[in-house]
XYZ file of C-alpha atoms in Angstrom:
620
model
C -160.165 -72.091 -26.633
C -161.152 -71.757 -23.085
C -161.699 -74.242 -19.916
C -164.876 -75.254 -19.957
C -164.545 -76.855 -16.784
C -162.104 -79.138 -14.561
C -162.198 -81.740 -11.789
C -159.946 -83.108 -9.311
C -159.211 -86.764 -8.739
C -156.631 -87.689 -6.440
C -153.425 -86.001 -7.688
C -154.205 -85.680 -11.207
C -156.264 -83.084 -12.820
C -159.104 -83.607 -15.803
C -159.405 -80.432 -18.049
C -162.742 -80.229 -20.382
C -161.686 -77.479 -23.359
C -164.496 -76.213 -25.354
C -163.611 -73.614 -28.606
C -167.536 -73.735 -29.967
C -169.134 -77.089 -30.254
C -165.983 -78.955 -30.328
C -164.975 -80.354 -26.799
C -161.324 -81.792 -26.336
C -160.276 -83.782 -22.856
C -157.128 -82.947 -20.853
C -155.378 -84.513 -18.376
C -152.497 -83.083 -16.043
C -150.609 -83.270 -12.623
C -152.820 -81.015 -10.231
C -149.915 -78.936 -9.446
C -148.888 -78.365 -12.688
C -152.139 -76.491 -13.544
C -150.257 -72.896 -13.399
C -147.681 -74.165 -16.176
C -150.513 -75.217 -19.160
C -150.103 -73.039 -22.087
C -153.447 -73.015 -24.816
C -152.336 -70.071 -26.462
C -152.538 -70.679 -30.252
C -154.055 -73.955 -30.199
C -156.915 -75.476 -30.756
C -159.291 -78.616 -29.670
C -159.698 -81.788 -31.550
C -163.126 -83.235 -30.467
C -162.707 -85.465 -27.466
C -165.677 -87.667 -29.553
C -164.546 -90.027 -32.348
C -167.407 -91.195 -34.369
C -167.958 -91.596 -38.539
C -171.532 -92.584 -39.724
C -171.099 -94.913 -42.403
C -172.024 -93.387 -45.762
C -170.317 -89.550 -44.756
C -167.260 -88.485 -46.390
C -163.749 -88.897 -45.864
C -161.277 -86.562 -45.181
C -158.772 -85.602 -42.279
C -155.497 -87.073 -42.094
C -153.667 -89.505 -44.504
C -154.233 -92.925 -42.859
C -156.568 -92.116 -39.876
C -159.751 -91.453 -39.328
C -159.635 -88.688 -36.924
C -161.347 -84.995 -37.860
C -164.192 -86.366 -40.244
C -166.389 -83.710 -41.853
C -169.132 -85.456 -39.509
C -167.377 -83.679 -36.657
C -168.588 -80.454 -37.819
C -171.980 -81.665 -37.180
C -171.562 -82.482 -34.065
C -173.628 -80.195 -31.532
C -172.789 -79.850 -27.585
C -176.119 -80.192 -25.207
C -175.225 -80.459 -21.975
C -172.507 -81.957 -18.865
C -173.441 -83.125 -15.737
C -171.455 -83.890 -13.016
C -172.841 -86.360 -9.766
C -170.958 -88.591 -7.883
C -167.657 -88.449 -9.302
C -168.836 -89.483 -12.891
C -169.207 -86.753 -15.464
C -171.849 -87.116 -18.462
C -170.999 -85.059 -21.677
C -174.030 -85.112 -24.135
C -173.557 -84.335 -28.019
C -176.420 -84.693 -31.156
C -175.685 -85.212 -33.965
C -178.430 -85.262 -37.110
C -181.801 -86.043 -35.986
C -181.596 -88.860 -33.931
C -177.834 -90.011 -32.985
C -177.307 -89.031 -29.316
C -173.375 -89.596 -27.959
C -172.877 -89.882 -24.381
C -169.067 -89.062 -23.193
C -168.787 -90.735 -19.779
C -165.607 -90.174 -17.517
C -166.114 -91.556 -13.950
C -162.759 -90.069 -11.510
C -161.360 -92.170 -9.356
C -158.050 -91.196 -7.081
C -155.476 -90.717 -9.329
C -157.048 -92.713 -13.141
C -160.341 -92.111 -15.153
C -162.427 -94.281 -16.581
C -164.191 -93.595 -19.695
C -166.256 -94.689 -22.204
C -168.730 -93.855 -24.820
C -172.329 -94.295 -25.668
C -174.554 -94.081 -29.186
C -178.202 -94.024 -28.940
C -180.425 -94.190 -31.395
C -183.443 -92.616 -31.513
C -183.791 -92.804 -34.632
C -187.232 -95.381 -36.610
C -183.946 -96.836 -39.013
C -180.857 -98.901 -37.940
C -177.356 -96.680 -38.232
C -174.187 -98.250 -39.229
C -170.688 -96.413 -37.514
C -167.542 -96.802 -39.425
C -166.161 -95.456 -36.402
C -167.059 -95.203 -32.475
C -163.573 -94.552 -30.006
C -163.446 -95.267 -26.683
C -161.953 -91.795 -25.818
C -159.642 -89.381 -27.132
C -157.089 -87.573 -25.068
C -155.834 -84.121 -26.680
C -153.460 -81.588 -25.749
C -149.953 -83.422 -25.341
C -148.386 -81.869 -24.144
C -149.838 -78.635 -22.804
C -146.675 -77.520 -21.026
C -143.606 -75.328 -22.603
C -140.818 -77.511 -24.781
C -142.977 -80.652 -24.591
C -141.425 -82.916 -26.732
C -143.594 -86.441 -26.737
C -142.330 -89.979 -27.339
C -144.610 -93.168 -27.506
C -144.039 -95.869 -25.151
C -145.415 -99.504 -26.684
C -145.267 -102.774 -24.386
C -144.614 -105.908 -26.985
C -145.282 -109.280 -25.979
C -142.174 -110.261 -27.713
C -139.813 -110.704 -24.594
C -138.750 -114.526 -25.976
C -138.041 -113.085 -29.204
C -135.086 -111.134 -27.890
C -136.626 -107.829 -28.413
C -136.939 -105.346 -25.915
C -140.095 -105.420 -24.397
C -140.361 -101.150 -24.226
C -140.869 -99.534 -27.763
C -140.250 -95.949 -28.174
C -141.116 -93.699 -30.913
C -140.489 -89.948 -31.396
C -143.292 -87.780 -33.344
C -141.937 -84.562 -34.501
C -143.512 -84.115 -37.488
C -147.316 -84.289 -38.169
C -147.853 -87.818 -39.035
C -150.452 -90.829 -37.214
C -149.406 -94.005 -35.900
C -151.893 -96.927 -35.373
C -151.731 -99.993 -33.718
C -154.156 -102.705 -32.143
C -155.488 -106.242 -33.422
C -158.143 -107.638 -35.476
C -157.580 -111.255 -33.442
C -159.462 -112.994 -30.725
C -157.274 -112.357 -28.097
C -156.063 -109.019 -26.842
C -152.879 -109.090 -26.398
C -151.087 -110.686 -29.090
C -147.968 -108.090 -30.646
C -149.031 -105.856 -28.206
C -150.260 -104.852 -25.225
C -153.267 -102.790 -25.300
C -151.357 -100.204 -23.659
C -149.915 -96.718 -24.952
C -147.859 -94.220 -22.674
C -146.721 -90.929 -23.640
C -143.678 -88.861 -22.295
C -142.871 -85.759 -22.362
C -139.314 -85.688 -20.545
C -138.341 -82.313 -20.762
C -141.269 -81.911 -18.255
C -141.218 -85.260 -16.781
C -145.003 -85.839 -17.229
C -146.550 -89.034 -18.316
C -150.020 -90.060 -19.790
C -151.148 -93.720 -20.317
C -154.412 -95.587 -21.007
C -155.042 -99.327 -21.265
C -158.324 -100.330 -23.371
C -160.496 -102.633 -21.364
C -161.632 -104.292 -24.853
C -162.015 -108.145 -24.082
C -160.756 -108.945 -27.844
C -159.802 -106.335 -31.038
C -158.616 -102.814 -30.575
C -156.852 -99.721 -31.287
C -154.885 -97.344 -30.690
C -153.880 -93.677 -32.261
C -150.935 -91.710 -31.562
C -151.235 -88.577 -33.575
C -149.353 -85.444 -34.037
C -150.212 -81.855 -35.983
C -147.640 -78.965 -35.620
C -147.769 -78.441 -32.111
C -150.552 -80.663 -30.876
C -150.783 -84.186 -30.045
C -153.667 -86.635 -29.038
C -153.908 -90.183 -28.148
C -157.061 -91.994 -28.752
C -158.784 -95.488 -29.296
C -160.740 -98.225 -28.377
C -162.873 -100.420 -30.856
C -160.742 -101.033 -34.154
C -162.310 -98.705 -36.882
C -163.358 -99.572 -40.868
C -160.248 -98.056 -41.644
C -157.918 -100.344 -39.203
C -159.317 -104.034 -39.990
C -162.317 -103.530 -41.460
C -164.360 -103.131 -38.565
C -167.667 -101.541 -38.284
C -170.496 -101.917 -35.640
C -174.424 -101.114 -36.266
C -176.636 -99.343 -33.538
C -180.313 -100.692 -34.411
C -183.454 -98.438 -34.399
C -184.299 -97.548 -30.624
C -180.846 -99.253 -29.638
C -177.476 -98.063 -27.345
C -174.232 -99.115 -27.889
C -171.251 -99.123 -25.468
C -167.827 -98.785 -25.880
C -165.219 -101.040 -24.330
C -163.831 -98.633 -21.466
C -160.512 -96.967 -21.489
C -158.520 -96.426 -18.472
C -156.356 -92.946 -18.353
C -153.917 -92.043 -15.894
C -151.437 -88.693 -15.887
C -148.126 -88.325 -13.814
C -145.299 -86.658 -13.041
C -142.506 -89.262 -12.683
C -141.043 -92.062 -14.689
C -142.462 -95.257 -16.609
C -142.969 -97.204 -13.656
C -144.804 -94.644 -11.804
C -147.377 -94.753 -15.077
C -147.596 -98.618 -14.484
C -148.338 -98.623 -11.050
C -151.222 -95.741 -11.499
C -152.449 -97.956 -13.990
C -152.905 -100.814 -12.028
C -155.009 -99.551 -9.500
C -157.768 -100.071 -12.003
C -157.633 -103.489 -11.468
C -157.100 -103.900 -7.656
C -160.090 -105.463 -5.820
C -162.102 -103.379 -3.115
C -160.269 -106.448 -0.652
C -156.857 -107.751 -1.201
C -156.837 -110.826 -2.430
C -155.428 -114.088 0.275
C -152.337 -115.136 -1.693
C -152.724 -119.078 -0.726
C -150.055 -121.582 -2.056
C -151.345 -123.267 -5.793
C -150.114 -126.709 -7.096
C -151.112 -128.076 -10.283
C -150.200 -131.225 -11.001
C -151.100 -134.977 -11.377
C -153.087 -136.398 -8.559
C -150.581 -138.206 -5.934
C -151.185 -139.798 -2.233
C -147.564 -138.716 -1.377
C -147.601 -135.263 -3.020
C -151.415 -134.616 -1.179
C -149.469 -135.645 2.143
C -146.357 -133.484 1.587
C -148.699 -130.619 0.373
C -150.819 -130.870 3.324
C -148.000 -130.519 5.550
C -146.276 -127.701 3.857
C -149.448 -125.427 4.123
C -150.559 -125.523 0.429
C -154.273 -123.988 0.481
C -155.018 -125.716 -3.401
C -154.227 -128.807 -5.134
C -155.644 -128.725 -8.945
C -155.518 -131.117 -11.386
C -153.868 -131.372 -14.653
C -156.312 -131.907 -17.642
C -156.865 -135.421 -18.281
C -156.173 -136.235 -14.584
C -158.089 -138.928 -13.139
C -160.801 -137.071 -11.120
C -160.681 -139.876 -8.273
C -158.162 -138.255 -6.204
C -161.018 -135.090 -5.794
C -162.658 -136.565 -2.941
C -159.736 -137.273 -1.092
C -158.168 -133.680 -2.075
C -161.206 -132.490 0.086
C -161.165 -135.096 2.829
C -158.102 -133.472 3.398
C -158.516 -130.010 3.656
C -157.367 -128.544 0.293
C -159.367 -126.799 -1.851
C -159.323 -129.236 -5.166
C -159.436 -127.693 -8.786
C -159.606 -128.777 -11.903
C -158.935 -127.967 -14.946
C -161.271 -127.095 -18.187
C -161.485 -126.492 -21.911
C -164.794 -124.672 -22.197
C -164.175 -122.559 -25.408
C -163.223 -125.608 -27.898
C -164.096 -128.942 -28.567
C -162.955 -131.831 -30.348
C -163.278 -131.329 -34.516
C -164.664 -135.127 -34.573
C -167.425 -134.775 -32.537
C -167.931 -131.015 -33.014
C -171.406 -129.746 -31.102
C -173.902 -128.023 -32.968
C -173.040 -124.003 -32.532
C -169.494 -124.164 -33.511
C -167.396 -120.875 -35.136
C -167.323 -120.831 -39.032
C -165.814 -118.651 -41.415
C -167.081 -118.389 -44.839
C -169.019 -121.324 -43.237
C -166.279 -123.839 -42.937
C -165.952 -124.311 -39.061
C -163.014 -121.815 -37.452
C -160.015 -124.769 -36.142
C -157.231 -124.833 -33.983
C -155.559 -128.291 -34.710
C -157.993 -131.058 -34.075
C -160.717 -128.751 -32.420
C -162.848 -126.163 -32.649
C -164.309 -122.988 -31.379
C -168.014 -123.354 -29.310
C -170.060 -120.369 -30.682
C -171.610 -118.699 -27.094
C -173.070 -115.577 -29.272
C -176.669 -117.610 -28.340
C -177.605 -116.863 -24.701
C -179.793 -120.088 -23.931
C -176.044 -122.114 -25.450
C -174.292 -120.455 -22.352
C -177.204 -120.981 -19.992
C -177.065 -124.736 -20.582
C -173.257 -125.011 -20.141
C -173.350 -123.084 -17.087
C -176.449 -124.588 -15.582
C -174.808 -128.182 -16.200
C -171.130 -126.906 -15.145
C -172.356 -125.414 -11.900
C -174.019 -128.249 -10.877
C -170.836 -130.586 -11.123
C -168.496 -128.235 -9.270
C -170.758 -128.005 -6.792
C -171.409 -131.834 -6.362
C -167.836 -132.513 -5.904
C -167.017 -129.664 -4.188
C -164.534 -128.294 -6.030
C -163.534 -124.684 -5.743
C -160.805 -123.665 -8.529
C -160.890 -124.032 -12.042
C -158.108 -123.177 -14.371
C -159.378 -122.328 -17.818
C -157.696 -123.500 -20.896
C -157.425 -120.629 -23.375
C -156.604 -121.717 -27.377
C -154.672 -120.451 -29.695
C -155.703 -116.834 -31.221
C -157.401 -116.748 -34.602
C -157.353 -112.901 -36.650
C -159.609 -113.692 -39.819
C -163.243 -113.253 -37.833
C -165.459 -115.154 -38.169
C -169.441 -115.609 -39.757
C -172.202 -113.846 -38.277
C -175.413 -110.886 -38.495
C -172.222 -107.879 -38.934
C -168.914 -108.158 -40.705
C -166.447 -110.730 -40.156
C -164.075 -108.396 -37.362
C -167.413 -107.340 -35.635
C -168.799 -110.916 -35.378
C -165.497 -111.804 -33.604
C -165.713 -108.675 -31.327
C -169.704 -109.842 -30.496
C -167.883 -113.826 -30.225
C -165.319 -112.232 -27.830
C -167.674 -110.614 -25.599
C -169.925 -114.057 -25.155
C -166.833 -115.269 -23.692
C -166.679 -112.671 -21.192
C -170.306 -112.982 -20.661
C -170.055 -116.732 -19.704
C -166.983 -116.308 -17.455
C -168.847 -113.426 -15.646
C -172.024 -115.171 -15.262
C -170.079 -118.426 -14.081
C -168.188 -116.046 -11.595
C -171.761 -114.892 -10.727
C -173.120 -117.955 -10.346
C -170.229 -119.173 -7.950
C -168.561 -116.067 -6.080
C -166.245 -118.174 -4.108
C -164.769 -120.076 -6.995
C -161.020 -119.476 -8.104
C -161.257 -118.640 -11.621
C -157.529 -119.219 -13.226
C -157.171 -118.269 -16.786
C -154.193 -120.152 -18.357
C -153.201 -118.526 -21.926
C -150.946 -119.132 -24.486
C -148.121 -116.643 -24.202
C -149.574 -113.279 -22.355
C -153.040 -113.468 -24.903
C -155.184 -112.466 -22.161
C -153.017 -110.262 -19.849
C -155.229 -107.549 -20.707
C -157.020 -105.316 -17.956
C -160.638 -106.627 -18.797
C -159.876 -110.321 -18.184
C -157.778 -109.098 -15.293
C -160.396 -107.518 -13.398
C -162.528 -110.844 -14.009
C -159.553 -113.375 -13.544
C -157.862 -114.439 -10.293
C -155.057 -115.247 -11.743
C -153.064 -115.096 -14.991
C -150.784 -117.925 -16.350
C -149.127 -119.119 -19.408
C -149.407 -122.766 -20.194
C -144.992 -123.262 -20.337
C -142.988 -124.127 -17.925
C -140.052 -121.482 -18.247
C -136.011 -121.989 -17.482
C -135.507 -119.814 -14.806
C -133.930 -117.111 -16.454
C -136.306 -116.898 -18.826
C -139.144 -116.934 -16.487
C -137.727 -114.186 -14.440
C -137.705 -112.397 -17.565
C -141.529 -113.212 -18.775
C -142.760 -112.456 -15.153
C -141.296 -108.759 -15.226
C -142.542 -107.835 -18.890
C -145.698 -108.843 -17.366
C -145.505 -106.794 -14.332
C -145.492 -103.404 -16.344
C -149.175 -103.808 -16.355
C -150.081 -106.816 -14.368
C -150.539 -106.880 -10.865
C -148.474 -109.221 -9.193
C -151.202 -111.266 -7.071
C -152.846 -111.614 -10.709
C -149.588 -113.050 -12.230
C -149.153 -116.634 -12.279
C -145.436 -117.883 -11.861
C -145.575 -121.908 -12.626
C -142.335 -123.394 -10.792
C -141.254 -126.605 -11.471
C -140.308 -127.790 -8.133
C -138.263 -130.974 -9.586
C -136.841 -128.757 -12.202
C -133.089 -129.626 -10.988
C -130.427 -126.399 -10.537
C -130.712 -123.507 -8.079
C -134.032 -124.191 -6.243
C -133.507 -121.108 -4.045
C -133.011 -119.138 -7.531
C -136.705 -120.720 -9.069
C -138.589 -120.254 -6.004
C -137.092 -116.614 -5.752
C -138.202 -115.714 -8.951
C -141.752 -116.734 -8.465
C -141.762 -113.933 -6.035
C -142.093 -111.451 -8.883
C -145.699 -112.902 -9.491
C -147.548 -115.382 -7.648
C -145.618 -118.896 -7.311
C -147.792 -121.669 -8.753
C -145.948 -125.037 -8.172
C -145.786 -127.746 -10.498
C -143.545 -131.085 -10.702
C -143.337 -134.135 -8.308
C -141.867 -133.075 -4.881
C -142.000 -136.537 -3.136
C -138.853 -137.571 -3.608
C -137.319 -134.701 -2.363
C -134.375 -134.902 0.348
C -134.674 -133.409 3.504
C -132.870 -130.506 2.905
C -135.236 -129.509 -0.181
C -138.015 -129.954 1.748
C -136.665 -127.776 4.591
C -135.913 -124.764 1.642
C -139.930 -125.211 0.645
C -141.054 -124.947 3.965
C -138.917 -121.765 4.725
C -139.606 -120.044 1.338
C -143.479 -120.988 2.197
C -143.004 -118.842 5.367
C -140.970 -116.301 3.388
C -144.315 -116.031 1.132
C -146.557 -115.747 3.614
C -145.061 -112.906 5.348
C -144.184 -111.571 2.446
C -147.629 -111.510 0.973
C -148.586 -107.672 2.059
C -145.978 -106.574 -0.027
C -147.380 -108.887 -3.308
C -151.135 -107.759 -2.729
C -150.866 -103.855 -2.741
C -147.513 -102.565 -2.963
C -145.978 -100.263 -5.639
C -143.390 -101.871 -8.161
C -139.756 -100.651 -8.904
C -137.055 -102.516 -10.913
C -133.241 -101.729 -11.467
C -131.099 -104.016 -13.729
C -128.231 -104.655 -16.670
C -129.307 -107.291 -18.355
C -127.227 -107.513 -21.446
C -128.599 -107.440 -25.055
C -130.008 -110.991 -24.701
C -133.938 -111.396 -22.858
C -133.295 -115.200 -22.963
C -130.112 -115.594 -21.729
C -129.230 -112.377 -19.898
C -126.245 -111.673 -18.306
C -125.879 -108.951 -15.679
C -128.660 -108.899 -12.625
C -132.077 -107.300 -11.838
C -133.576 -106.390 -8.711
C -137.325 -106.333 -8.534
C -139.373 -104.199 -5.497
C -143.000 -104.265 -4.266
C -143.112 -101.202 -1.654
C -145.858 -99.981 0.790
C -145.638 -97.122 3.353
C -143.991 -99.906 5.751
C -142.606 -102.677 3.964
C -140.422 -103.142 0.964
C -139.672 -106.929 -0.722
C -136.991 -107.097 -2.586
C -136.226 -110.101 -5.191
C -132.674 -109.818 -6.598
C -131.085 -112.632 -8.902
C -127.568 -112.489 -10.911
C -127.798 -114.521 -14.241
C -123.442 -114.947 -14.857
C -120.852 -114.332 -12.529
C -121.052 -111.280 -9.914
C -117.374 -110.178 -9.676
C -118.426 -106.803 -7.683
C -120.703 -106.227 -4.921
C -123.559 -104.847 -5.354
C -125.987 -102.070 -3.390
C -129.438 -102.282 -4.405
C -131.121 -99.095 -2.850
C -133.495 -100.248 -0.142
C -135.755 -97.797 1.435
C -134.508 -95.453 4.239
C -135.839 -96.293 7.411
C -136.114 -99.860 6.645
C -134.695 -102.733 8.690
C -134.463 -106.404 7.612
C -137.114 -108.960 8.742
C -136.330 -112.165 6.931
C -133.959 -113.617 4.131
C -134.273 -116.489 1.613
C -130.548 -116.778 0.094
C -129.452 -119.919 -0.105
C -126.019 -119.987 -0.521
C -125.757 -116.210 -2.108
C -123.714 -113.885 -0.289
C -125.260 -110.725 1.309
C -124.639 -108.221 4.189
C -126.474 -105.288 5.216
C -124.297 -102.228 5.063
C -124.277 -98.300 5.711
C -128.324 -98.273 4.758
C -127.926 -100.636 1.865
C -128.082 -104.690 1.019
C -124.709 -105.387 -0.474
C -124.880 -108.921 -2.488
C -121.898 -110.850 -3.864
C -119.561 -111.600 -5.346
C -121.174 -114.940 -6.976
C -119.483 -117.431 -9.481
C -122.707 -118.765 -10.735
C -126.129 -117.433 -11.107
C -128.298 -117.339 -8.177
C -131.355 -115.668 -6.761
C -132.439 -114.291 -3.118
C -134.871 -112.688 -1.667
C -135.232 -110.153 0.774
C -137.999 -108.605 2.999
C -137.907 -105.372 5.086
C -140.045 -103.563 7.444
C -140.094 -100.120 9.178
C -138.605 -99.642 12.052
């Protein structure tokens, strides 16, 4: 096996092994280049494809290393503008295009099929990408790290796995929405070396994922679920080309967290984003009044608000939103394209799903929705997401890849609306974490579930989130008349973005004085929240719904660091968060917590009831 050839991005390195035809991908830490061992190994192809109609074979399970792969003949890689092409034939007239474009520090790839073929060709398989060589480096012993979306079921929310012995281990959904056991996330970590690799699958609905080990070689791979997963197979007609969902691959030397943060950069806009105040709530004279004094930038509706109080929303200088159900509709008066599934319509409760897969049915929605938010002027909309569904649903292909095509209309109409209205705030409220998925990110504003959270249990959802959401994406709804601590609720919508909810007009003067300073905390602490890195230290107990302990969440740049801290039982010790050297303290919003600065660090405590601060600090 020999390097066939490498490029730099950032800090990482991307390693292109060829032994024959067969082409495997490899990623490392530039400076680690001198330590990769390839003695006695060899490639698994970096191209996961099965024809439909070839034979089985390869591992027990999986479908990697079909006799197809044999078949599979190199052409040629070019390299322009940071994006690398890697052509392969296979038969007559199925051309695969491997497509890796660099960015500092994370890849992006993806894969293509054409056919140039007179007959349509049905895949059983077509991956995303597949990683190989884990780890290259001496005494590399690998564990899986899996994100579950199972925080509120008091399960961790980091699952490990070992693999040392040759074995496969698969994991995705069939469902509509992305994230629904899992993230579509999988890290790898090799500790004796203390090197990391991760990917996140930008699929907007079903994937997969493929951990697999044989003697002394491991690979990671995925993207599209295959026939073997859920059923799942896609067809390429005559003359046709097929993407792949893109996969996004980072490599470091570090910990966890440094993985997540890489991994985010994927998803951070060109600009950083201006981190105005949200409230979403019923429309009130006295909460407009008390909103427009306090600073808040938007004021959106709940659904089934009376849309009266838009006009006056604007007349006084907010931004109004509303909010909308555009993917279901009510089962009694169900419009004509609706979802089916061995042709009985697809339901959540009393409604159903609106089938977009017809272009000219999103062209008339749009054309008609456009024209209303622009009328009234209104420039947010928060999206209702429903309830997942996993059984697919009727259409030209199977039942799992008529969902994925469903899916993918979605995305189509939210991009086109984004299109048609590039200033509008486009707020996409799920059901649990369902979306919180790196496609929808990129597309989304902002991320929220639909609940209302205690506050220790928000604190809790918000940093399972934050593994691999970035913060400005990350809605935090606070119930401002939620009673208790409201220093501790406000606090922890630092770790997102703070969305208010809940009637402040009857709020005493001191109350209202707390808002107004944690508005000002916000607002300088909003550098922090758009760009920097995050870090989290904590002993939280065996319990993610009622923790004990305390956490301290950062978001660092080169000169700032904001530190949210909260204790969830009684502090009997102080405690010394590390803050960063060279740091001094700019502003404060404690309440009645206890805190000193002392010898370099912030020393909190002792507290006989739960209670949350925050703290922001800047470089001398």
């Amino acid at each position: 096996m020999e390097i066939f050839s490498s490029f730099d991005c950032g800090d990482l390195q991307v390693l292109y092994l060829r032994e024959g035809d067969v082409f495997d991908l490899a990623m490392i830490p530039a400076a680690m280049r001198d330590r990769v061992r390839t003695e006695g190994r060899h490639p698994e192809s970096m191209v996961r494809f099965k024809p439909a109609g070839t034979p089985f074979g390869g591992t027990s399970g999986s479908m990697r290393n079909f006799p197809c792969l044999d078949e599979l003949n190199f052409r040629s890689q070019k390299a322009s503008d940071g994006k690398i092409t890697t052509c392969f034939q296979y038969g007559d007239g199925l051309l695969l295009y491997h497509i890796a474009e660099l960015h500092d520090g994370w890849v992006r790839i993806r894969l293509e099929a054409e056919n140039q073929t007179s007959h349509e060709l049905k895949l059983d398989q077509l991956s995303s990408f597949s990683l190989g060589m884990i780890s290259p480096f001496e005494n590399g012993k690998c564990f899986l790290e899996r994100v579950t979306e199972r925080w509120h079921h008091e399960e961790l929310s980091m699952e490990r796995a070992g693999m040392e012995r040759p074995n496969c281990l698969r994991f995705g959904t069939g469902g509509s929405m992305p994230v629904e056991e899992y993230y579509p996330f999988a890290g790898i970590e090799d500790r004796a070396n203390g090197v990391l690799w991760g990917v996140q699958l930008e699929n907007s609905g079903p994937w997969m994922l493929e951990f697999a080990s044989s003697g002394c070689a491991m690979s990671l791979s995925g993207g599209l679920p295959d026939r073997g997963f859920c059923g799942h197979g896609l067809a390429v007609p005559a003359g046709g080309l097929f993407r792949t969902p893109a996969a996004v691959l980072a490599c470091v030397k570090g910990d966890i967290l440094d993985l997540f943060n890489r991994l985010q950069k994927s998803q951070f806009p060109a600009d950083p984003p201006e981190l105005s105040g949200i409230y979403n709530g019923p429309f009130s004279e006295k909460t407009l009044s008390f909103l427009k004094a306090s600073g808040i930038r938007y004021y959106v509706l709940e659904e089934g608000s009376d849309a009266k109080g838009l006009c006056e929303i604007a007349a006084a200088g907010l931004i109004p939103g509303v909010t909308l159900d555009m993917e279901t509709a009510q089962a009694a008066e169900p419009p004509e394209g609706i979802l089916t599934l061995d042709g009985a319509p697809l339901r959540t409760g009393n409604r159903v799903f609106i089938d977009y897969r017809d272009p000219g049915c999103r062209k008339t929605l749009l054309e008609k929705l456009c024209g209303e938010l622009k009328e009234k002027h209104i420039g947010y909309v928060k999206l209702l997401s429903p309830a997942a569904f996993c059984c697919g649903c009727d259409g030209a292909g199977s039942p799992p890849e008529s969902l994925r095509e469903y899916t993918d209309s979605l995305f189509a109409l939210y991009a086109e609306l984004r299109r048609n209205l590039p200033g509008l705030f486009m707020e996409f409220c799920t059901r649990e974490t369902g979306r919180f998925s790196p496609r929808w990110l990129t597309l989304a504003d902002m991320m929220t579930g639909m609940a209302i959270l205690p506050e220790n249990a928000m604190t809790m959802a918000a940093l399972d989130r934050q593994m691999l959401t970035p913060s400005f994406k990350s809605g935090i709804r606070t119930d401002l008349a939620g009673g208790g601590d409201l220093v501790g609720r406000l606090a922890a919508s630092l770790v997102g973005r703070p969305v208010f909810a809940g009637d402040p007009a009857g709020w005493t003067g001191r109350e209202q004085t707390v808002f107004r300073e944690f508005l000002e905390f916000y607002r300088e602490a909003r550098p922090a929240l758009q760009s920097g890195e995050y870090r989290l230290g904590h002993i939280i107990g065996d319990s993610c719904m009622v923790p004990s302990g305390w956490q301290v969440f950062y978001k660092n740049t080169p000169d700032m660091q904001l530190a949210v801290f909260h204790t969830f039982s009684r502090l009997e010790k102080p405690l010394l968060p590390d803050l960063v050297p060279g740091m001094k303290l700019r502003k404060a919003f404690s309440g009645g917590l206890p805190w000193n600065i002392r010898g370099g660090k912030l020393e909190i405590g002792p507290s006989k009831t739960p209670a949350g601060a925050a703290f922001l600090l800047i470089r001398e």
